[in-house]
Amino acid sequence: MIEILEKLSETFSKRQSPPLVFLHSFGCRQNVSDGESTVGLLVKAGCGVTDTPDNADIIIYNTCAVRENAEKHVYGVLGELTHIKERNPDVIIGVCGCMVKQKHVAEFIKKTYRHVDFLFGNNAETLPDILLEILDKRTFMMNINEPDIIPEREFIQRKSKIFADVPIMYGCNNFCTYCIVPYVRGRERSRSPHDIIEEIKALSKDNIKEIMLLGQNANSYSSDNVDFAELLLKINDIDGDFRVRFMSPHPKDMGSDVLQAIAQSEKICKHIHLPLQSGSNRILEAMNRRYTKEKFLETADKARSLMPGLSISTDIIVGFPNETAEDFEDTLDVVKTIGFTNIFTFIYSKRSGTKAAEIIDLTPKDEKTARMTRLLSLQNEISTKIMADFVGKTVKVLIEEQKDGILFGKSEHSIGVKTPGDPGEVGTFKDVKITGAKRSELYGEIVNS
Ligand code: SAH
Ligand code: SF4
Ligand code: F3S
């Protein structure tokens, strides 16, 4: 790796000024984290970073394939880049990430967007080679058949001084029938506990205050005889004043040992994002989720009995092929019973190559939209009530920013909190007594200054 970076750096150094890179990541936190590695490598090779494509020498879009809308958006952005290339024919334009890992998409981009110079998948380590070839020959380069590796994390260009993402595992073996991720991200592989812990120790020394552990199926983590529960306990033992979250766990792997580890680790936030997807056993089976409505409710119950005050958020897909009104009622029922702090809702999007894409879907589109509206209005009521219940309580807030005398941060439940205060408080934890609540935000006064 170092050798190829040195070569690239030599090539760059022949230019009048160091090349500027612009990278934008769409999609999930894992994709954003991959983007930080890609920029990190280029910075190591001598690039500068810019936050606009207008003055960039290298433009990279890191894409997401999870729903059709995500892909459509990327096509729009790529179309607009023609102007930049016309103005500056020397600019190098690349597209990477999950979308490009689908062969038909890569071929389509290559054919349709002639101003795109290179394509690669999710492995930043292939980029220096690609760039050297392009700089030398100015030919189109494509490398999307990368093996399932555990990438080195030597050069990461992190944007935040307060938050850091740490991947613990890559890929997914679950093949939920609607989901493209296992096809584009490959099979599960976990980083060694040693590497994860060393990375977190270094982040703690750098005064990072919140660490997000990332994995498509975080709680199926397994490496060197360490499972997810043990990993959490080991991370909790690391010195420093920081808190830890993780996403996303799979409900089927959310055993008592994991819940117990969260409960007994003071650094792990008492907030779990546990994707439900559907409350209907029939649909859960068709989705290949491998849990039932009853099992999901039992897991949530167990978690709350171990951790009173635990907040739970979720993802829900509305309108999986042939979802009936009755199926949907089951989803509403779980939403009511659990009282999620927050839900992320998606209308089912057909992904070519997945099993669900083969189903002939008879549920009308209007019906799906109407269900979505009902779900959101139910959740509005629930969120409003949950938020109102915080009034009078004191919550620990990590302050992220200050504007016009008002500090903004999040509680361990991942709820936004506003409070008056000085810019010097940014990057610190504050106890805030809640005096007011809106549907998605709390207000209060600092009590431990
Ligand atoms: N590995 C994570 C995240 C997967 S993608 C998990 O298992 O939860 C994030 C969310 O996108 C999923 O939880 C799901 O709700 C949604 N999603 C995935 N594929 C989808 C599709 N084809 N249509 C609509 N939503 C989808
Ligand atoms: Fe997709 Fe299911 Fe894997 Fe999550 S667990 S990434 S939804 S296949
Ligand atoms: Fe999208 Fe890939 Fe993440 S498909 S959700 S960027 S794993």
PDB file of N, CA and C and ligand atoms in Angstrom, residues 171-182 216-217 250 277 289, ligand 2:
ATOM      1  N   GLY A 171     -19.935  -6.588   5.481  1.00  0.00           N
ATOM      2  CA  GLY A 171     -20.699  -7.573   4.727  1.00  0.00           C
ATOM      3  C   GLY A 171     -21.912  -8.091   5.483  1.00  0.00           C
ATOM      4  N   CYS A 172     -22.676  -8.931   4.808  1.00  0.00           N
ATOM      5  CA  CYS A 172     -23.893  -9.474   5.421  1.00  0.00           C
ATOM      6  C   CYS A 172     -24.199 -10.846   4.820  1.00  0.00           C
ATOM      7  N   ASN A 173     -24.573 -11.792   5.694  1.00  0.00           N
ATOM      8  CA  ASN A 173     -24.919 -13.145   5.233  1.00  0.00           C
ATOM      9  C   ASN A 173     -26.413 -13.405   5.281  1.00  0.00           C
ATOM     10  N   ASN A 174     -27.210 -12.391   5.615  1.00  0.00           N
ATOM     11  CA  ASN A 174     -28.610 -12.664   5.958  1.00  0.00           C
ATOM     12  C   ASN A 174     -29.553 -12.801   4.775  1.00  0.00           C
ATOM     13  N   PHE A 175     -29.256 -12.145   3.700  1.00  0.00           N
ATOM     14  CA  PHE A 175     -30.101 -12.235   2.512  1.00  0.00           C
ATOM     15  C   PHE A 175     -31.585 -12.044   2.830  1.00  0.00           C
ATOM     16  N   CYS A 176     -31.912 -10.956   3.525  1.00  0.00           N
ATOM     17  CA  CYS A 176     -33.325 -10.571   3.631  1.00  0.00           C
ATOM     18  C   CYS A 176     -33.781 -10.400   2.180  1.00  0.00           C
ATOM     19  N   THR A 177     -34.978 -10.891   1.873  1.00  0.00           N
ATOM     20  CA  THR A 177     -35.311 -11.078   0.451  1.00  0.00           C
ATOM     21  C   THR A 177     -35.462  -9.770  -0.331  1.00  0.00           C
ATOM     22  N   TYR A 178     -35.645  -8.641   0.389  1.00  0.00           N
ATOM     23  CA  TYR A 178     -35.817  -7.351  -0.296  1.00  0.00           C
ATOM     24  C   TYR A 178     -34.489  -6.631  -0.515  1.00  0.00           C
ATOM     25  N   CYS A 179     -33.417  -7.112   0.092  1.00  0.00           N
ATOM     26  CA  CYS A 179     -32.226  -6.275   0.308  1.00  0.00           C
ATOM     27  C   CYS A 179     -31.073  -6.561  -0.649  1.00  0.00           C
ATOM     28  N   ILE A 180     -30.480  -5.504  -1.147  1.00  0.00           N
ATOM     29  CA  ILE A 180     -29.377  -5.630  -2.110  1.00  0.00           C
ATOM     30  C   ILE A 180     -28.015  -5.735  -1.400  1.00  0.00           C
ATOM     31  N   VAL A 181     -27.987  -5.358  -0.114  1.00  0.00           N
ATOM     32  CA  VAL A 181     -26.697  -5.223   0.577  1.00  0.00           C
ATOM     33  C   VAL A 181     -25.802  -6.473   0.490  1.00  0.00           C
ATOM     34  N   PRO A 182     -26.338  -7.692   0.755  1.00  0.00           N
ATOM     35  CA  PRO A 182     -25.435  -8.857   0.693  1.00  0.00           C
ATOM     36  C   PRO A 182     -24.816  -9.066  -0.688  1.00  0.00           C
ATOM     37  N   GLN A 216     -23.130  -4.202   9.174  1.00  0.00           N
ATOM     38  CA  GLN A 216     -24.459  -4.450   8.599  1.00  0.00           C
ATOM     39  C   GLN A 216     -25.270  -5.342   9.520  1.00  0.00           C
ATOM     40  N   ASN A 217     -24.573  -6.114  10.305  1.00  0.00           N
ATOM     41  CA  ASN A 217     -25.225  -7.038  11.229  1.00  0.00           C
ATOM     42  C   ASN A 217     -24.331  -7.074  12.460  1.00  0.00           C
ATOM     43  N   HIS A 250     -29.113  -7.075  14.431  1.00  0.00           N
ATOM     44  CA  HIS A 250     -30.236  -7.831  13.861  1.00  0.00           C
ATOM     45  C   HIS A 250     -31.018  -8.424  15.034  1.00  0.00           C
ATOM     46  N   GLN A 277     -38.717  -3.954  10.546  1.00  0.00           N
ATOM     47  CA  GLN A 277     -39.111  -4.154   9.123  1.00  0.00           C
ATOM     48  C   GLN A 277     -40.596  -4.416   8.954  1.00  0.00           C
ATOM     49  N   ARG A 289     -36.550 -12.822   7.637  1.00  0.00           N
ATOM     50  CA  ARG A 289     -35.955 -12.115   8.779  1.00  0.00           C
ATOM     51  C   ARG A 289     -35.594 -13.065   9.929  1.00  0.00           C
TER      52      ARG A 289
HETATM   53 FE1  SF4 B   2     -29.979  -6.183   4.301  1.00  0.00          FE
HETATM   54 FE2  SF4 B   2     -31.046  -7.910   5.983  1.00  0.00          FE
HETATM   55 FE3  SF4 B   2     -28.401  -7.786   5.708  1.00  0.00          FE
HETATM   56 FE4  SF4 B   2     -29.680  -5.788   6.906  1.00  0.00          FE
HETATM   57  S1  SF4 B   2     -29.541  -7.900   7.640  1.00  0.00           S
HETATM   58  S2  SF4 B   2     -28.096  -5.616   5.346  1.00  0.00           S
HETATM   59  S3  SF4 B   2     -31.608  -5.726   5.789  1.00  0.00           S
HETATM   60  S4  SF4 B   2     -29.840  -8.445   4.155  1.00  0.00           S
END
